[in-house]
JSON list of C-alpha atoms in Angstrom, two decimals:
[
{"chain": "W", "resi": 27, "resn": "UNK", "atom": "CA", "xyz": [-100.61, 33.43, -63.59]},
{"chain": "W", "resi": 28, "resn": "UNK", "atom": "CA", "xyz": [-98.07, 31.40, -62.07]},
{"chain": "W", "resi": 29, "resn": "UNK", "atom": "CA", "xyz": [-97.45, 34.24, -59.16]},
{"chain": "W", "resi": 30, "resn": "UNK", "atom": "CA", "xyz": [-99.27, 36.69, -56.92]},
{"chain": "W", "resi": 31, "resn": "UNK", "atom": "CA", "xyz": [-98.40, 40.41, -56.63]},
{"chain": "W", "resi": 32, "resn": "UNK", "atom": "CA", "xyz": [-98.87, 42.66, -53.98]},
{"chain": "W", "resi": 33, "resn": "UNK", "atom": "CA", "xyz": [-98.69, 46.44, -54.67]},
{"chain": "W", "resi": 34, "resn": "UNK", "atom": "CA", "xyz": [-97.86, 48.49, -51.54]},
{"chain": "W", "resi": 35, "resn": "UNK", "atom": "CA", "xyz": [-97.99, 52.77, -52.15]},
{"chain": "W", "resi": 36, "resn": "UNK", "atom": "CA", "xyz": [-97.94, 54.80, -49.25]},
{"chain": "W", "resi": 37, "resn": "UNK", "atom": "CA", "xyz": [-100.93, 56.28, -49.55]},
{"chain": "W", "resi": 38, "resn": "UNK", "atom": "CA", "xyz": [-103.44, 53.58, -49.92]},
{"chain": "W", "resi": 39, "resn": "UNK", "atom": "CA", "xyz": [-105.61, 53.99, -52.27]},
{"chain": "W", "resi": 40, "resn": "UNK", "atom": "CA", "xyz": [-109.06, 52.21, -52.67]},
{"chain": "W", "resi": 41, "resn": "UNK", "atom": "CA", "xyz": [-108.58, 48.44, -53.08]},
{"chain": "W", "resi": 42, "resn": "UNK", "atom": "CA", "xyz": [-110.01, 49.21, -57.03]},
{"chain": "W", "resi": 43, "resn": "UNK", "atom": "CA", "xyz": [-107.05, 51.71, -57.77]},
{"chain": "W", "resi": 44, "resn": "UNK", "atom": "CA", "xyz": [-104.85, 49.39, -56.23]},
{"chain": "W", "resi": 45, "resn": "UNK", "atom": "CA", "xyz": [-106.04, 45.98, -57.93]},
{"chain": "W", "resi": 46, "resn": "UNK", "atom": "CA", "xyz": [-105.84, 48.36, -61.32]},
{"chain": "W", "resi": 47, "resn": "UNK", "atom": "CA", "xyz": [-102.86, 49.21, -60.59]},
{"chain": "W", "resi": 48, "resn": "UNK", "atom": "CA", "xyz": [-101.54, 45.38, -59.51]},
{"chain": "W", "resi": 49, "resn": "UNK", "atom": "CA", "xyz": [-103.20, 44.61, -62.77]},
{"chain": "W", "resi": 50, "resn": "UNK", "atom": "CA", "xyz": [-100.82, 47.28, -64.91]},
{"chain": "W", "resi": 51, "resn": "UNK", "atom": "CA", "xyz": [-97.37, 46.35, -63.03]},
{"chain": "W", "resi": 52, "resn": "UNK", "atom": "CA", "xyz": [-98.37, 42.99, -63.66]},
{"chain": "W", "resi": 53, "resn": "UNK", "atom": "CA", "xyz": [-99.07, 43.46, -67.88]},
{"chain": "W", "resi": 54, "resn": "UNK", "atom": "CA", "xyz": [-95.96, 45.82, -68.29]},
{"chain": "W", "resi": 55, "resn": "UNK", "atom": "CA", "xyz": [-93.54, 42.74, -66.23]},
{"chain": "W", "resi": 56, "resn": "UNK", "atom": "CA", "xyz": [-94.67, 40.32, -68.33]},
{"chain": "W", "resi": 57, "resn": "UNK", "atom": "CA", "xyz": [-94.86, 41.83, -71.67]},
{"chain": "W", "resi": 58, "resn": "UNK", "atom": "CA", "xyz": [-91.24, 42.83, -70.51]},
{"chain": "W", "resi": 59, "resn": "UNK", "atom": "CA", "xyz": [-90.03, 39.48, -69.41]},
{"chain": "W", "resi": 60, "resn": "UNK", "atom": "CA", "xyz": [-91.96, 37.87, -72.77]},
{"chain": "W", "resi": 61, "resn": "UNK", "atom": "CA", "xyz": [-94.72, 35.61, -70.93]},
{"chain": "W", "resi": 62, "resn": "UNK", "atom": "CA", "xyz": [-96.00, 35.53, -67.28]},
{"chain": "W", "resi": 63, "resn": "UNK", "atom": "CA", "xyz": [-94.67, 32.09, -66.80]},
{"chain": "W", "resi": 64, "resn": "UNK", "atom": "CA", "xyz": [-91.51, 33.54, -66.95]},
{"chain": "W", "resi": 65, "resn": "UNK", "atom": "CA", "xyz": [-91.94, 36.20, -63.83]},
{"chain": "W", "resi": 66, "resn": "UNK", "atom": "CA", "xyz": [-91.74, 34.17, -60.99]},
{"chain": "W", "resi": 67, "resn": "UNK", "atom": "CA", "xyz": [-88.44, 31.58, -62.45]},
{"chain": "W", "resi": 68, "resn": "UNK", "atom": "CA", "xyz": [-86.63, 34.91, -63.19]},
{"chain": "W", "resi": 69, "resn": "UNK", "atom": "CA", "xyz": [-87.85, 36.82, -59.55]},
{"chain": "W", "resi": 70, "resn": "UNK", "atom": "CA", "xyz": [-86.42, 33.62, -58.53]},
{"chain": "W", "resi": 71, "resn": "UNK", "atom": "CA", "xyz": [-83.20, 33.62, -59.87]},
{"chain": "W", "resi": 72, "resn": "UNK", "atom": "CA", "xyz": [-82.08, 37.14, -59.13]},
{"chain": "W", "resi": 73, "resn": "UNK", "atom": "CA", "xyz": [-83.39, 36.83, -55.21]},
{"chain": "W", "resi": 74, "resn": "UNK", "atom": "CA", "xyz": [-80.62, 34.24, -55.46]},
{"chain": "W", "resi": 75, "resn": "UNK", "atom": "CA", "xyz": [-78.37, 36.42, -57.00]},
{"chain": "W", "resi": 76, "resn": "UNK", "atom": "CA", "xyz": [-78.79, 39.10, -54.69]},
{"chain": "W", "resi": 77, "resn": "UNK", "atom": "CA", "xyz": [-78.44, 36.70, -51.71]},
{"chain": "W", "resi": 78, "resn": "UNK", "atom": "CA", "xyz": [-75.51, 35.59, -53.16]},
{"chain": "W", "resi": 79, "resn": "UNK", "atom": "CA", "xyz": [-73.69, 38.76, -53.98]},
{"chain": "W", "resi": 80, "resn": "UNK", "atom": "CA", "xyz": [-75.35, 41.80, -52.05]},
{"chain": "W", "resi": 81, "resn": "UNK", "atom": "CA", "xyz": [-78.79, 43.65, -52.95]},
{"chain": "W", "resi": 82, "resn": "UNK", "atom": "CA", "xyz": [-76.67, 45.84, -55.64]},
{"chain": "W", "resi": 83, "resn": "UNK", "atom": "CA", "xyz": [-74.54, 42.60, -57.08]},
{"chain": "W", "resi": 84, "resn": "UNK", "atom": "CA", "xyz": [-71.26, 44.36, -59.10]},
{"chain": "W", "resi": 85, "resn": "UNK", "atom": "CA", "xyz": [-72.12, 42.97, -62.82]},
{"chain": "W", "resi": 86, "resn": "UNK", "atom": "CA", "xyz": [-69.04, 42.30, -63.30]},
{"chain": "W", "resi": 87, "resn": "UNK", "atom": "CA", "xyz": [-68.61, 40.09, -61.04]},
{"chain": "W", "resi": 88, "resn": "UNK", "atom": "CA", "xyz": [-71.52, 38.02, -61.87]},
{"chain": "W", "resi": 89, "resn": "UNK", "atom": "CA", "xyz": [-71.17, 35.21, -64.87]},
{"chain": "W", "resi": 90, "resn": "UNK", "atom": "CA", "xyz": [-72.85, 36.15, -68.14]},
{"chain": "W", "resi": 91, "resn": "UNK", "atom": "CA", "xyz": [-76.19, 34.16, -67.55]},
{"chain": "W", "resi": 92, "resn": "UNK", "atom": "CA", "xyz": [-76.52, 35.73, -63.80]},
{"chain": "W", "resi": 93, "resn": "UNK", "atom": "CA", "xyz": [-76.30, 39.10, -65.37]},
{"chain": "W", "resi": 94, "resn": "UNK", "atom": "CA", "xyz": [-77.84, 38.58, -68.42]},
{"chain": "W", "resi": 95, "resn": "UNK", "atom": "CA", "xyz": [-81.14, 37.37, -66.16]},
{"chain": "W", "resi": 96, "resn": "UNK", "atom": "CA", "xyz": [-80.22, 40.08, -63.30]},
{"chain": "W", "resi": 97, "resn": "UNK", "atom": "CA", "xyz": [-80.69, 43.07, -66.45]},
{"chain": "W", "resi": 98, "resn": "UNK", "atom": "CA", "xyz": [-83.83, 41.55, -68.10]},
{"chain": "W", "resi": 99, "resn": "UNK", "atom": "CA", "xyz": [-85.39, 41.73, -64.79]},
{"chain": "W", "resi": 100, "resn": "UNK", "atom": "CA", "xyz": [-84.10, 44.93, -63.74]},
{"chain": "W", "resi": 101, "resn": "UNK", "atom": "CA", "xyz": [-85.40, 46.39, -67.26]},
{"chain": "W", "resi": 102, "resn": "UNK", "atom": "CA", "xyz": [-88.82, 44.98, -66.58]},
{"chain": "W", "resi": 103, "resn": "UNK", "atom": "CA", "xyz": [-88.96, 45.88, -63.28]},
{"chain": "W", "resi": 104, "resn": "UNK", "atom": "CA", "xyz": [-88.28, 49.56, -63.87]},
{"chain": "W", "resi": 105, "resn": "UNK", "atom": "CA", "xyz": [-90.96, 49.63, -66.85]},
{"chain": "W", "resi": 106, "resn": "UNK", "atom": "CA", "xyz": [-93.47, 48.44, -64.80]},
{"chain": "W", "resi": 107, "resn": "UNK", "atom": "CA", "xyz": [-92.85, 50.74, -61.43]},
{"chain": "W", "resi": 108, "resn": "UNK", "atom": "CA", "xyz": [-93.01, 53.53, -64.14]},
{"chain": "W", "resi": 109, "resn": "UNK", "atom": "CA", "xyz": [-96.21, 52.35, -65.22]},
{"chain": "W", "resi": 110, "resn": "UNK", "atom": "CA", "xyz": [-97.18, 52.19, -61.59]},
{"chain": "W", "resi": 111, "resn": "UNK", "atom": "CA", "xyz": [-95.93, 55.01, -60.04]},
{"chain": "W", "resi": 112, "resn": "UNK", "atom": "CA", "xyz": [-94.52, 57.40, -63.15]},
{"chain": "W", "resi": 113, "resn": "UNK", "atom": "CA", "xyz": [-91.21, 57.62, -64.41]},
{"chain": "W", "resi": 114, "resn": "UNK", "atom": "CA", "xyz": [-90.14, 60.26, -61.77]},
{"chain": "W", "resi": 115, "resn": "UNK", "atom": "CA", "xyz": [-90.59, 57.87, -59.04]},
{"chain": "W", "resi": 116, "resn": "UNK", "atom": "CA", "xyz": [-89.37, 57.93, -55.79]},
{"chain": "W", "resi": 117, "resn": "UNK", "atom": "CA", "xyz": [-88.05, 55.28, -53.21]},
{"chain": "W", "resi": 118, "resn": "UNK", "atom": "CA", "xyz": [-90.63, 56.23, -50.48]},
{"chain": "W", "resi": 119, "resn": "UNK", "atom": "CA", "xyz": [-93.63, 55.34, -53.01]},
{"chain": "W", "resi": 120, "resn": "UNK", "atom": "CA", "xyz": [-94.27, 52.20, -52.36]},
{"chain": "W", "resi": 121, "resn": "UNK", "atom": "CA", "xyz": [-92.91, 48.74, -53.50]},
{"chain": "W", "resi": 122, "resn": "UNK", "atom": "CA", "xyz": [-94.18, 44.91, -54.38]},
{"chain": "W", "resi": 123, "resn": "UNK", "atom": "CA", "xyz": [-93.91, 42.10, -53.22]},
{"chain": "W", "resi": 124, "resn": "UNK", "atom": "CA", "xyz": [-94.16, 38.75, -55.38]},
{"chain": "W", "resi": 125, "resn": "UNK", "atom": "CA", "xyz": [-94.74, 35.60, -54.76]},
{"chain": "W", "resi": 126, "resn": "UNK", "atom": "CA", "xyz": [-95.28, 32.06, -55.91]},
{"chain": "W", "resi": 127, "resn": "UNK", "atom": "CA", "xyz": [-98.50, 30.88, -57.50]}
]
């Protein structure tokens, strides 16, 4: 794996639930994304689009690569906090952080 991920949930859980669950976000983003050498390059890429135009970038004012990479990511993303935390989720449950490998 070419990147670490760290699960935070409000609640805590035992370390086993959580590494499960770390485990199942990680499985769903990279079936999503197509490989898990593609997760960090593309986590990459959009924290550069979102530095460069705001945390919620307007699409259409992106260029077609930016958004084409800022969807895909956003699509995987939400399938795997779904498979994480449910598909009723809520901002208060939790996020993740990724990093580097």
């Amino acid at each position: 794996m070419s990147y670490s991920l760290t699960l935070h949930t409000p609640d805590g859980g035992s370390p086993h639930a959580r590494q499960q669950a770390e485990r199942r976000f990680c499985q769903v983003l990279e079936e999503a994304l197509g490989d898990a050498a593609l997760v960090a390059p593309v986590y990459a890429a959009v924290q550069r689009i979102r530095a460069q135009h705001g945390p919620e970038p307007d699409t259409e004012a992106l260029t077609t690569d930016e958004r084409t990479v800022l969807e895909m990511w956003q699509h995987a993303e939400t399938l795997a906090l779904e498979a994480v935390f449910g598909p009723h989720r809520h901002l208060d449950e939790g996020g993740y952080e990724i990093r580097p490998g």
